[in-house]
mmCIF file of C-alpha atoms in Angstrom:
data_model
loop_
_atom_site.group_PDB
_atom_site.id
_atom_site.type_symbol
_atom_site.label_atom_id
_atom_site.label_comp_id
_atom_site.label_asym_id
_atom_site.label_seq_id
_atom_site.Cartn_x
_atom_site.Cartn_y
_atom_site.Cartn_z
ATOM 1 C CA UNK Q 1283 -42.640 79.920 97.171
ATOM 2 C CA UNK Q 1284 -40.066 81.893 99.171
ATOM 3 C CA UNK Q 1285 -38.358 84.878 97.566
ATOM 4 C CA UNK Q 1286 -34.616 84.570 97.198
ATOM 5 C CA UNK Q 1287 -32.652 86.947 99.414
ATOM 6 C CA UNK Q 1288 -28.930 86.641 98.954
ATOM 7 C CA UNK Q 1289 -27.338 86.135 102.393
ATOM 8 C CA UNK Q 1290 -24.249 87.911 103.585
ATOM 9 C CA UNK Q 1291 -21.138 86.142 102.411
ATOM 10 C CA UNK Q 1292 -17.559 86.078 103.438
ATOM 11 C CA UNK Q 1293 -14.493 85.687 101.297
ATOM 12 C CA UNK Q 1294 -13.290 82.106 101.141
ATOM 13 C CA UNK Q 1295 -9.627 81.738 101.917
ATOM 14 C CA UNK Q 1296 -8.906 78.393 100.270
ATOM 15 C CA UNK Q 1297 -10.071 75.755 97.853
ATOM 16 C CA UNK Q 1298 -10.624 73.308 100.717
ATOM 17 C CA UNK Q 1299 -12.941 75.796 102.459
ATOM 18 C CA UNK Q 1300 -14.988 76.241 99.285
ATOM 19 C CA UNK Q 1301 -15.147 72.462 98.864
ATOM 20 C CA UNK Q 1302 -16.358 72.104 102.440
ATOM 21 C CA UNK Q 1303 -19.209 74.571 101.837
ATOM 22 C CA UNK Q 1304 -20.287 72.730 98.681
ATOM 23 C CA UNK Q 1305 -20.325 69.461 100.626
ATOM 24 C CA UNK Q 1306 -22.338 71.077 103.412
ATOM 25 C CA UNK Q 1307 -24.905 72.369 100.907
ATOM 26 C CA UNK Q 1308 -25.039 69.011 99.116
ATOM 27 C CA UNK Q 1309 -25.784 67.194 102.392
ATOM 28 C CA UNK Q 1310 -28.675 69.414 103.496
ATOM 29 C CA UNK Q 1311 -31.901 67.476 104.084
ATOM 30 C CA UNK Q 1312 -33.673 67.889 100.754
ATOM 31 C CA UNK Q 1313 -37.160 67.641 102.283
ATOM 32 C CA UNK Q 1314 -36.360 70.457 104.718
ATOM 33 C CA UNK Q 1315 -34.957 72.488 101.831
ATOM 34 C CA UNK Q 1316 -38.104 71.897 99.764
ATOM 35 C CA UNK Q 1317 -40.337 72.997 102.637
ATOM 36 C CA UNK Q 1318 -38.230 76.097 103.208
ATOM 37 C CA UNK Q 1319 -38.565 76.915 99.509
ATOM 38 C CA UNK Q 1320 -42.328 76.809 99.946
ATOM 39 C CA UNK Q 1321 -43.088 73.530 98.142
ATOM 40 C CA UNK Q 1322 -46.208 71.850 99.504
ATOM 41 C CA UNK Q 1323 -45.354 68.150 99.659
ATOM 42 C CA UNK Q 1324 -47.372 64.936 99.722
ATOM 43 C CA UNK Q 1325 -45.993 61.721 101.214
ATOM 44 C CA UNK Q 1326 -45.791 58.625 98.977
ATOM 45 C CA UNK Q 1327 -44.402 55.678 100.926
ATOM 46 C CA UNK Q 1328 -41.133 56.927 102.385
ATOM 47 C CA UNK Q 1329 -40.787 59.520 99.675
ATOM 48 C CA UNK Q 1330 -42.527 62.740 98.705
ATOM 49 C CA UNK Q 1331 -43.925 64.558 95.707
ATOM 50 C CA UNK Q 1332 -44.698 68.211 95.042
ATOM 51 C CA UNK Q 1333 -48.451 68.743 95.270
ATOM 52 C CA UNK Q 1334 -48.473 71.390 92.535
ATOM 53 C CA UNK Q 1335 -46.498 69.176 90.099
ATOM 54 C CA UNK Q 1336 -46.659 65.551 91.182
ATOM 55 C CA UNK Q 1337 -44.052 64.462 88.630
ATOM 56 C CA UNK Q 1338 -41.437 66.075 90.909
ATOM 57 C CA UNK Q 1339 -40.466 63.276 93.304
ATOM 58 C CA UNK Q 1340 -38.145 63.434 96.314
ATOM 59 C CA UNK Q 1341 -36.194 60.297 97.278
ATOM 60 C CA UNK Q 1342 -35.399 60.590 100.980
ATOM 61 C CA UNK Q 1343 -32.854 57.751 100.996
ATOM 62 C CA UNK Q 1344 -30.758 59.296 98.243
ATOM 63 C CA UNK Q 1345 -31.452 62.904 99.342
ATOM 64 C CA UNK Q 1346 -32.298 63.552 95.728
ATOM 65 C CA UNK Q 1347 -35.174 64.847 93.618
ATOM 66 C CA UNK Q 1348 -36.220 63.914 90.107
ATOM 67 C CA UNK Q 1349 -38.640 65.932 87.993
ATOM 68 C CA UNK Q 1350 -39.978 63.321 85.563
ATOM 69 C CA UNK Q 1351 -41.930 65.766 83.384
ATOM 70 C CA UNK Q 1352 -38.840 67.941 82.906
ATOM 71 C CA UNK Q 1353 -36.381 65.062 82.566
ATOM 72 C CA UNK Q 1354 -33.825 66.122 85.187
ATOM 73 C CA UNK Q 1355 -33.116 66.022 88.899
ATOM 74 C CA UNK Q 1356 -30.379 66.528 91.442
ATOM 75 C CA UNK Q 1357 -29.341 67.234 95.003
ATOM 76 C CA UNK Q 1358 -30.475 70.083 97.317
ATOM 77 C CA UNK Q 1359 -28.214 72.508 95.438
ATOM 78 C CA UNK Q 1360 -29.911 71.719 92.127
ATOM 79 C CA UNK Q 1361 -33.341 72.020 93.768
ATOM 80 C CA UNK Q 1362 -32.520 75.552 94.960
ATOM 81 C CA UNK Q 1363 -31.126 76.478 91.533
ATOM 82 C CA UNK Q 1364 -34.322 75.195 89.898
ATOM 83 C CA UNK Q 1365 -36.817 76.847 92.229
ATOM 84 C CA UNK Q 1366 -34.937 80.115 92.774
ATOM 85 C CA UNK Q 1367 -33.659 80.350 89.185
ATOM 86 C CA UNK Q 1368 -30.262 81.257 90.573
ATOM 87 C CA UNK Q 1369 -26.656 80.264 89.901
ATOM 88 C CA UNK Q 1370 -24.716 77.421 91.508
ATOM 89 C CA UNK Q 1371 -22.782 79.872 93.685
ATOM 90 C CA UNK Q 1372 -25.957 81.636 94.810
ATOM 91 C CA UNK Q 1373 -27.529 78.265 95.704
ATOM 92 C CA UNK Q 1374 -24.480 77.394 97.831
ATOM 93 C CA UNK Q 1375 -24.738 80.730 99.638
ATOM 94 C CA UNK Q 1376 -28.469 80.210 100.183
ATOM 95 C CA UNK Q 1377 -27.978 76.751 101.660
ATOM 96 C CA UNK Q 1378 -24.949 77.459 103.829
ATOM 97 C CA UNK Q 1379 -26.086 80.855 105.094
ATOM 98 C CA UNK Q 1380 -29.658 79.810 105.900
ATOM 99 C CA UNK Q 1381 -30.993 78.472 109.201
ATOM 100 C CA UNK Q 1382 -33.525 75.788 108.348
ATOM 101 C CA UNK Q 1383 -36.463 74.938 110.525
ATOM 102 C CA UNK Q 1384 -36.793 71.373 111.777
ATOM 103 C CA UNK Q 1385 -38.440 69.052 109.295
ATOM 104 C CA UNK Q 1386 -42.123 68.752 110.171
ATOM 105 C CA UNK Q 1387 -43.446 65.414 108.892
ATOM 106 C CA UNK Q 1388 -46.963 66.313 110.004
ATOM 107 C CA UNK Q 1389 -47.034 68.850 107.164
ATOM 108 C CA UNK Q 1390 -46.982 66.002 104.651
ATOM 109 C CA UNK Q 1391 -49.307 63.294 105.941
ATOM 110 C CA UNK Q 1392 -49.581 60.129 103.885
ATOM 111 C CA UNK Q 1393 -52.764 60.157 101.838
ATOM 112 C CA UNK Q 1394 -54.928 57.092 101.434
ATOM 113 C CA UNK Q 1395 -55.561 56.547 97.731
ATOM 114 C CA UNK Q 1396 -59.176 56.636 96.649
ATOM 115 C CA UNK Q 1397 -60.417 55.832 93.152
ATOM 116 C CA UNK Q 1398 -62.757 58.507 91.829
ATOM 117 C CA UNK Q 1399 -62.896 57.947 88.064
ATOM 118 C CA UNK Q 1400 -66.071 56.941 86.260
ATOM 119 C CA UNK Q 1401 -65.244 54.135 83.858
ATOM 120 C CA UNK Q 1402 -66.664 53.703 80.358
ATOM 121 C CA UNK Q 1403 -68.971 50.726 79.924
ATOM 122 C CA UNK Q 1404 -67.826 50.337 76.313
ATOM 123 C CA UNK Q 1405 -64.066 51.101 76.099
ATOM 124 C CA UNK Q 1406 -63.905 51.417 72.314
ATOM 125 C CA UNK Q 1407 -61.492 54.389 72.321
ATOM 126 C CA UNK Q 1408 -59.048 52.529 74.547
ATOM 127 C CA UNK Q 1409 -59.192 49.396 72.395
ATOM 128 C CA UNK Q 1410 -58.752 51.396 69.182
ATOM 129 C CA UNK Q 1411 -55.718 53.241 70.572
ATOM 130 C CA UNK Q 1412 -54.033 50.085 71.877
ATOM 131 C CA UNK Q 1413 -54.694 48.218 68.612
ATOM 132 C CA UNK Q 1414 -54.030 50.915 66.023
ATOM 133 C CA UNK Q 1415 -51.293 53.008 67.630
ATOM 134 C CA UNK Q 1416 -49.661 50.390 69.865
ATOM 135 C CA UNK Q 1417 -50.295 47.322 67.674
ATOM 136 C CA UNK Q 1418 -51.561 45.213 70.597
ATOM 137 C CA UNK Q 1419 -53.938 42.373 69.782
ATOM 138 C CA UNK Q 1420 -57.542 41.965 70.928
ATOM 139 C CA UNK Q 1421 -56.437 38.867 72.834
ATOM 140 C CA UNK Q 1422 -53.825 40.795 74.821
ATOM 141 C CA UNK Q 1423 -56.192 43.679 75.601
ATOM 142 C CA UNK Q 1424 -58.884 41.227 76.730
ATOM 143 C CA UNK Q 1425 -56.402 39.345 78.924
ATOM 144 C CA UNK Q 1426 -55.437 42.496 80.848
ATOM 145 C CA UNK Q 1427 -59.056 43.604 81.144
ATOM 146 C CA UNK Q 1428 -59.944 40.192 82.579
ATOM 147 C CA UNK Q 1429 -57.292 40.673 85.256
ATOM 148 C CA UNK Q 1430 -59.066 43.860 86.332
ATOM 149 C CA UNK Q 1431 -56.109 46.206 85.831
ATOM 150 C CA UNK Q 1432 -57.209 47.908 82.599
ATOM 151 C CA UNK Q 1433 -60.085 50.350 82.022
ATOM 152 C CA UNK Q 1434 -61.153 53.461 80.093
ATOM 153 C CA UNK Q 1435 -62.337 56.562 81.937
ATOM 154 C CA UNK Q 1436 -62.680 60.346 81.651
ATOM 155 C CA UNK Q 1437 -60.140 62.573 83.385
ATOM 156 C CA UNK Q 1438 -59.733 66.341 83.700
ATOM 157 C CA UNK Q 1439 -56.167 67.405 84.438
ATOM 158 C CA UNK Q 1440 -55.166 70.618 86.191
ATOM 159 C CA UNK Q 1441 -54.943 73.495 83.744
ATOM 160 C CA UNK Q 1442 -56.964 71.782 81.031
ATOM 161 C CA UNK Q 1443 -60.357 72.860 79.774
ATOM 162 C CA UNK Q 1444 -62.263 69.615 79.402
ATOM 163 C CA UNK Q 1445 -62.490 65.948 80.319
ATOM 164 C CA UNK Q 1446 -60.513 63.631 78.092
ATOM 165 C CA UNK Q 1447 -60.634 59.837 77.656
ATOM 166 C CA UNK Q 1448 -57.737 58.028 79.308
ATOM 167 C CA UNK Q 1449 -56.533 54.469 79.772
ATOM 168 C CA UNK Q 1450 -56.376 53.491 83.445
ATOM 169 C CA UNK Q 1451 -53.806 50.970 84.697
ATOM 170 C CA UNK Q 1452 -54.734 49.998 88.255
ATOM 171 C CA UNK Q 1453 -52.272 49.192 91.041
ATOM 172 C CA UNK Q 1454 -53.448 46.554 93.517
ATOM 173 C CA UNK Q 1455 -51.636 45.013 96.476
ATOM 174 C CA UNK Q 1456 -51.747 41.269 97.257
ATOM 175 C CA UNK Q 1457 -54.996 41.727 99.198
ATOM 176 C CA UNK Q 1458 -56.553 43.284 96.075
ATOM 177 C CA UNK Q 1459 -56.682 46.700 97.700
ATOM 178 C CA UNK Q 1460 -56.361 49.495 95.135
ATOM 179 C CA UNK Q 1461 -53.180 51.452 95.959
ATOM 180 C CA UNK Q 1462 -52.858 53.711 92.935
ATOM 181 C CA UNK Q 1463 -53.151 54.054 89.182
ATOM 182 C CA UNK Q 1464 -51.333 55.232 86.074
ATOM 183 C CA UNK Q 1465 -53.149 57.196 83.364
ATOM 184 C CA UNK Q 1466 -52.311 57.243 79.666
ATOM 185 C CA UNK Q 1467 -53.988 59.807 77.436
ATOM 186 C CA UNK Q 1468 -55.651 58.565 74.259
ATOM 187 C CA UNK Q 1469 -55.961 61.803 72.278
ATOM 188 C CA UNK Q 1470 -53.076 64.069 71.286
ATOM 189 C CA UNK Q 1471 -53.134 67.351 73.225
ATOM 190 C CA UNK Q 1472 -49.896 69.136 72.372
ATOM 191 C CA UNK Q 1473 -51.333 72.408 73.685
ATOM 192 C CA UNK Q 1474 -51.522 70.814 77.158
ATOM 193 C CA UNK Q 1475 -48.632 68.345 76.971
ATOM 194 C CA UNK Q 1476 -46.080 69.844 74.556
ATOM 195 C CA UNK Q 1477 -43.322 67.338 75.412
ATOM 196 C CA UNK Q 1478 -45.123 64.078 74.616
ATOM 197 C CA UNK Q 1479 -48.469 65.181 73.251
ATOM 198 C CA UNK Q 1480 -50.456 62.918 75.549
ATOM 199 C CA UNK Q 1481 -51.174 62.836 79.258
ATOM 200 C CA UNK Q 1482 -49.060 60.507 81.411
ATOM 201 C CA UNK Q 1483 -49.768 60.655 85.134
ATOM 202 C CA UNK Q 1484 -49.561 58.439 88.210
ATOM 203 C CA UNK Q 1485 -51.484 58.587 91.492
ATOM 204 C CA UNK Q 1486 -51.277 56.815 94.812
ATOM 205 C CA UNK Q 1487 -48.539 54.879 96.575
ATOM 206 C CA UNK Q 1488 -45.538 54.795 94.252
ATOM 207 C CA UNK Q 1489 -44.332 51.495 95.733
ATOM 208 C CA UNK Q 1490 -47.198 49.565 94.145
ATOM 209 C CA UNK Q 1491 -47.212 49.049 90.387
ATOM 210 C CA UNK Q 1492 -49.560 47.460 87.882
ATOM 211 C CA UNK Q 1493 -49.275 43.694 88.475
ATOM 212 C CA UNK Q 1494 -50.559 40.895 86.247
ATOM 213 C CA UNK Q 1495 -50.385 37.169 86.968
ATOM 214 C CA UNK Q 1496 -49.418 34.833 84.132
ATOM 215 C CA UNK Q 1497 -50.119 31.140 84.615
ATOM 216 C CA UNK Q 1498 -49.914 29.842 88.176
ATOM 217 C CA UNK Q 1499 -46.925 31.354 90.007
ATOM 218 C CA UNK Q 1500 -45.838 29.373 93.078
ATOM 219 C CA UNK Q 1501 -46.733 30.548 96.584
ATOM 220 C CA UNK Q 1502 -45.105 30.081 99.969
ATOM 221 C CA UNK Q 1503 -46.398 27.088 101.923
ATOM 222 C CA UNK Q 1504 -48.359 29.181 104.437
ATOM 223 C CA UNK Q 1505 -50.374 30.819 101.641
ATOM 224 C CA UNK Q 1506 -51.488 27.670 99.836
ATOM 225 C CA UNK Q 1507 -55.258 27.642 99.361
ATOM 226 C CA UNK Q 1508 -55.933 24.958 96.768
ATOM 227 C CA UNK Q 1509 -54.526 21.455 96.571
ATOM 228 C CA UNK Q 1510 -53.024 22.315 93.189
ATOM 229 C CA UNK Q 1511 -51.035 25.306 94.466
ATOM 230 C CA UNK Q 1512 -47.314 24.898 93.891
ATOM 231 C CA UNK Q 1513 -44.872 25.888 96.616
ATOM 232 C CA UNK Q 1514 -41.923 28.192 96.048
ATOM 233 C CA UNK Q 1515 -38.662 26.266 95.805
ATOM 234 C CA UNK Q 1516 -35.342 26.368 94.003
ATOM 235 C CA UNK Q 1517 -36.811 23.908 91.502
ATOM 236 C CA UNK Q 1518 -39.916 26.078 91.110
ATOM 237 C CA UNK Q 1519 -38.807 29.682 91.775
ATOM 238 C CA UNK Q 1520 -41.017 32.728 92.142
ATOM 239 C CA UNK Q 1521 -40.464 34.701 88.918
ATOM 240 C CA UNK Q 1522 -41.063 38.451 88.728
ATOM 241 C CA UNK Q 1523 -40.598 40.373 85.466
ATOM 242 C CA UNK Q 1524 -40.554 44.161 85.754
ATOM 243 C CA UNK Q 1525 -41.030 46.976 83.226
ATOM 244 C CA UNK Q 1526 -40.914 50.753 83.194
ATOM 245 C CA UNK Q 1527 -44.412 51.243 81.735
ATOM 246 C CA UNK Q 1528 -47.673 49.266 81.466
ATOM 247 C CA UNK Q 1529 -47.831 49.281 77.651
ATOM 248 C CA UNK Q 1530 -44.330 47.796 77.530
ATOM 249 C CA UNK Q 1531 -45.569 45.097 79.919
ATOM 250 C CA UNK Q 1532 -48.510 44.353 77.607
ATOM 251 C CA UNK Q 1533 -46.188 44.270 74.587
ATOM 252 C CA UNK Q 1534 -43.779 41.878 76.320
ATOM 253 C CA UNK Q 1535 -46.682 39.600 77.226
ATOM 254 C CA UNK Q 1536 -47.794 39.481 73.595
ATOM 255 C CA UNK Q 1537 -44.263 38.814 72.357
ATOM 256 C CA UNK Q 1538 -43.407 36.068 74.860
ATOM 257 C CA UNK Q 1539 -46.691 34.738 76.281
ATOM 258 C CA UNK Q 1540 -45.824 31.183 75.241
ATOM 259 C CA UNK Q 1541 -42.408 31.397 76.934
ATOM 260 C CA UNK Q 1542 -43.089 33.407 80.118
ATOM 261 C CA UNK Q 1543 -44.365 30.435 82.105
ATOM 262 C CA UNK Q 1544 -45.684 31.060 85.628
ATOM 263 C CA UNK Q 1545 -44.779 34.595 86.647
ATOM 264 C CA UNK Q 1546 -45.851 38.003 87.889
ATOM 265 C CA UNK Q 1547 -45.429 40.927 85.510
ATOM 266 C CA UNK Q 1548 -45.190 44.399 87.024
ATOM 267 C CA UNK Q 1549 -45.024 47.889 85.515
ATOM 268 C CA UNK Q 1550 -43.099 50.129 87.921
ATOM 269 C CA UNK Q 1551 -44.071 53.428 86.215
ATOM 270 C CA UNK Q 1552 -40.452 54.468 86.193
ATOM 271 C CA UNK Q 1553 -37.344 52.816 87.577
ATOM 272 C CA UNK Q 1554 -38.184 51.892 91.163
ATOM 273 C CA UNK Q 1555 -36.225 49.243 93.009
ATOM 274 C CA UNK Q 1556 -38.525 49.846 95.992
ATOM 275 C CA UNK Q 1557 -41.544 48.767 93.930
ATOM 276 C CA UNK Q 1558 -39.804 45.506 92.969
ATOM 277 C CA UNK Q 1559 -38.907 44.964 96.614
ATOM 278 C CA UNK Q 1560 -42.492 45.606 97.754
ATOM 279 C CA UNK Q 1561 -43.949 43.068 95.312
ATOM 280 C CA UNK Q 1562 -41.373 40.458 96.309
ATOM 281 C CA UNK Q 1563 -42.075 41.041 100.011
ATOM 282 C CA UNK Q 1564 -45.799 40.508 99.432
ATOM 283 C CA UNK Q 1565 -45.316 37.275 97.485
ATOM 284 C CA UNK Q 1566 -42.365 35.793 99.412
ATOM 285 C CA UNK Q 1567 -43.396 36.435 103.027
ATOM 286 C CA UNK Q 1568 -46.415 35.613 105.182
ATOM 287 C CA UNK Q 1569 -46.641 38.902 107.029
ATOM 288 C CA UNK Q 1570 -44.321 41.876 106.898
ATOM 289 C CA UNK Q 1571 -44.693 45.416 108.207
ATOM 290 C CA UNK Q 1572 -45.590 47.930 105.508
ATOM 291 C CA UNK Q 1573 -42.542 50.080 106.221
ATOM 292 C CA UNK Q 1574 -40.193 47.110 105.674
ATOM 293 C CA UNK Q 1575 -41.462 46.044 102.255
ATOM 294 C CA UNK Q 1576 -39.539 48.691 100.329
ATOM 295 C CA UNK Q 1577 -36.206 47.456 101.737
ATOM 296 C CA UNK Q 1578 -36.954 43.714 101.603
ATOM 297 C CA UNK Q 1579 -34.558 43.133 98.691
ATOM 298 C CA UNK Q 1580 -31.714 44.737 100.627
ATOM 299 C CA UNK Q 1581 -32.676 42.669 103.687
ATOM 300 C CA UNK Q 1582 -32.285 39.478 101.624
ATOM 301 C CA UNK Q 1583 -28.995 40.748 100.236
ATOM 302 C CA UNK Q 1584 -27.540 41.567 103.665
ATOM 303 C CA UNK Q 1585 -28.933 38.798 105.865
ATOM 304 C CA UNK Q 1586 -28.972 35.582 103.848
ATOM 305 C CA UNK Q 1587 -26.536 33.332 102.014
ATOM 306 C CA UNK Q 1588 -28.719 33.674 98.967
ATOM 307 C CA UNK Q 1589 -31.504 31.678 97.365
ATOM 308 C CA UNK Q 1590 -32.398 30.348 93.942
ATOM 309 C CA UNK Q 1591 -36.086 30.276 94.911
ATOM 310 C CA UNK Q 1592 -36.611 33.751 93.457
ATOM 311 C CA UNK Q 1593 -35.834 35.066 89.988
ATOM 312 C CA UNK Q 1594 -36.148 38.723 88.987
ATOM 313 C CA UNK Q 1595 -36.033 39.748 85.326
ATOM 314 C CA UNK Q 1596 -35.389 43.433 84.609
ATOM 315 C CA UNK Q 1597 -37.104 44.002 81.238
ATOM 316 C CA UNK Q 1598 -36.567 47.767 81.263
ATOM 317 C CA UNK Q 1599 -35.961 50.133 78.338
ATOM 318 C CA UNK Q 1600 -32.728 49.742 76.419
ATOM 319 C CA UNK Q 1601 -31.245 53.164 77.094
ATOM 320 C CA UNK Q 1602 -28.749 54.772 79.455
ATOM 321 C CA UNK Q 1603 -31.271 55.065 82.305
ATOM 322 C CA UNK Q 1604 -32.305 51.411 81.975
ATOM 323 C CA UNK Q 1605 -28.708 50.195 81.892
ATOM 324 C CA UNK Q 1606 -27.862 52.328 84.934
ATOM 325 C CA UNK Q 1607 -30.846 50.867 86.818
ATOM 326 C CA UNK Q 1608 -29.572 47.354 86.104
ATOM 327 C CA UNK Q 1609 -26.012 48.285 87.097
ATOM 328 C CA UNK Q 1610 -27.119 49.948 90.339
ATOM 329 C CA UNK Q 1611 -29.700 47.313 91.334
ATOM 330 C CA UNK Q 1612 -27.155 45.878 93.746
ATOM 331 C CA UNK Q 1613 -28.614 42.411 94.384
ATOM 332 C CA UNK Q 1614 -26.423 39.340 93.967
ATOM 333 C CA UNK Q 1615 -27.879 36.860 96.485
ATOM 334 C CA UNK Q 1616 -30.790 35.996 94.176
ATOM 335 C CA UNK Q 1617 -30.788 35.683 90.372
ATOM 336 C CA UNK Q 1618 -31.337 39.056 88.692
ATOM 337 C CA UNK Q 1619 -31.418 38.786 84.905
ATOM 338 C CA UNK Q 1620 -31.543 41.733 82.487
ATOM 339 C CA UNK Q 1621 -33.685 41.329 79.368
ATOM 340 C CA UNK Q 1622 -33.411 44.407 77.184
ATOM 341 C CA UNK Q 1623 -35.273 45.031 73.900
ATOM 342 C CA UNK Q 1624 -32.991 44.946 70.873
ATOM 343 C CA UNK Q 1625 -31.742 48.192 69.373
ATOM 344 C CA UNK Q 1626 -32.091 48.829 65.676
ATOM 345 C CA UNK Q 1627 -29.045 50.060 63.821
ATOM 346 C CA UNK Q 1628 -28.231 53.663 64.710
ATOM 347 C CA UNK Q 1629 -30.811 53.918 67.528
ATOM 348 C CA UNK Q 1630 -29.903 54.905 71.084
ATOM 349 C CA UNK Q 1631 -33.110 53.724 72.740
ATOM 350 C CA UNK Q 1632 -35.631 50.918 72.450
ATOM 351 C CA UNK Q 1633 -38.625 49.678 74.449
ATOM 352 C CA UNK Q 1634 -40.808 46.582 74.171
ATOM 353 C CA UNK Q 1635 -43.674 48.342 72.407
ATOM 354 C CA UNK Q 1636 -41.277 49.531 69.721
ATOM 355 C CA UNK Q 1637 -40.159 45.922 69.243
ATOM 356 C CA UNK Q 1638 -43.787 44.812 68.857
ATOM 357 C CA UNK Q 1639 -44.525 47.610 66.395
ATOM 358 C CA UNK Q 1640 -41.473 46.759 64.295
ATOM 359 C CA UNK Q 1641 -42.727 43.188 63.990
ATOM 360 C CA UNK Q 1642 -46.256 44.187 63.012
ATOM 361 C CA UNK Q 1643 -45.727 47.284 60.888
ATOM 362 C CA UNK Q 1644 -43.977 47.379 57.502
ATOM 363 C CA UNK Q 1645 -40.379 48.476 57.915
ATOM 364 C CA UNK Q 1646 -39.596 52.027 56.798
ATOM 365 C CA UNK Q 1647 -36.270 53.256 55.531
ATOM 366 C CA UNK Q 1648 -34.583 56.070 57.534
ATOM 367 C CA UNK Q 1649 -35.601 58.529 54.766
ATOM 368 C CA UNK Q 1650 -39.248 57.405 54.948
ATOM 369 C CA UNK Q 1651 -39.206 57.741 58.721
ATOM 370 C CA UNK Q 1652 -37.811 61.297 58.529
ATOM 371 C CA UNK Q 1653 -40.459 62.125 55.930
ATOM 372 C CA UNK Q 1654 -43.196 60.783 58.234
ATOM 373 C CA UNK Q 1655 -41.889 62.876 61.146
ATOM 374 C CA UNK Q 1656 -41.751 65.976 58.941
ATOM 375 C CA UNK Q 1657 -45.357 65.441 57.871
ATOM 376 C CA UNK Q 1658 -46.442 65.111 61.512
ATOM 377 C CA UNK Q 1659 -44.530 68.219 62.512
ATOM 378 C CA UNK Q 1660 -45.887 70.288 59.617
ATOM 379 C CA UNK Q 1661 -49.354 69.369 58.317
ATOM 380 C CA UNK Q 1662 -48.836 71.475 55.177
ATOM 381 C CA UNK Q 1663 -45.692 69.535 54.282
ATOM 382 C CA UNK Q 1664 -47.435 66.905 52.141
ATOM 383 C CA UNK Q 1665 -49.336 69.586 50.210
ATOM 384 C CA UNK Q 1666 -46.099 71.421 49.440
ATOM 385 C CA UNK Q 1667 -44.413 68.184 48.311
ATOM 386 C CA UNK Q 1668 -47.302 67.429 45.939
ATOM 387 C CA UNK Q 1669 -47.134 70.965 44.530
ATOM 388 C CA UNK Q 1670 -43.387 70.646 43.901
ATOM 389 C CA UNK Q 1671 -43.882 67.241 42.261
ATOM 390 C CA UNK Q 1672 -46.673 68.605 40.003
ATOM 391 C CA UNK Q 1673 -44.569 71.620 38.951
ATOM 392 C CA UNK Q 1674 -41.590 69.382 38.170
ATOM 393 C CA UNK Q 1675 -43.755 67.057 36.044
ATOM 394 C CA UNK Q 1676 -45.226 69.959 34.031
ATOM 395 C CA UNK Q 1677 -41.783 71.412 33.349
ATOM 396 C CA UNK Q 1678 -40.553 68.002 32.172
ATOM 397 C CA UNK Q 1679 -43.500 67.646 29.804
ATOM 398 C CA UNK Q 1680 -42.895 71.121 28.370
ATOM 399 C CA UNK Q 1681 -39.345 70.375 27.313
#
């Protein structure tokens, strides 16, 4: 990474001049800025990720980065502040007093995803985790395994000391080519993952998510194979239901499997309109160039009078990010329907797995829940409580 050298500055004569410099810095090409900062990038679709920390993603259309593991993002100014550990003013000076080299796309060639994990022949750890911690049924787990998107494997992350069992959610395209995967750790490793305790990682082309077919979704006429295939029409629309994470998708399936009907379920592994667009392009067109799939939704929005032959359901988390995703989705020419998990009283966030767990687990009072969290945070807490209770009982008896 480049060392920060504060450039020569000149005194700004007016507020408008300062505002102009901020705008200039804000509009710098964020990929060029990242390369100048020394970040080694990898191309994922039209976007990029930092090779050293692949949870840092760069959206080229928005000129914006988001660091998923750290929970924040921003424009080129924020990227400089983050990498240089400097102030806002220093970042502005860096960006407006620096001559950037031309962006060299050859430095970040698109990698073809290859699957290297060795899967377990008997995925007992995966099944136990999904059943005991996530409250998913054997039937649901078996259904997703039958579809070929769910497996257990061993994975060794960078900076860790050993291989750990993980759940693998596979990402296939419509030709059943494996385009990527999402990994969910099974064992708690707070020493390696202090924020969430378990590994969460994605690989491959970020525009392809984990897709599961429910029932017999309709197909376009040109793709009919069997006599029983139903064509896409306004009376029989193509239904796509999207989620932020695979376990939420599994939970939703278990909650509504008798009501879903014929549909495709997809876990986006985040909030990715481009992933929704890519899936729709693959199911709604005969042949479309790879580079046009990500913008297919916007193409429909801008070039047609609209159609009722497609229905998209946004079953994302019920939180500020999920509501913003729905608000910013920007598609009105086809039905787009939000379906958010209910919030419990006093909560600010909810996801579909939480809904499933609330239905299956005995309800706890807020005090009981705080007590449970305290016990998890401090293993000696229960022992201390028992000691206090014993002392109190003995004093009562002695009176």
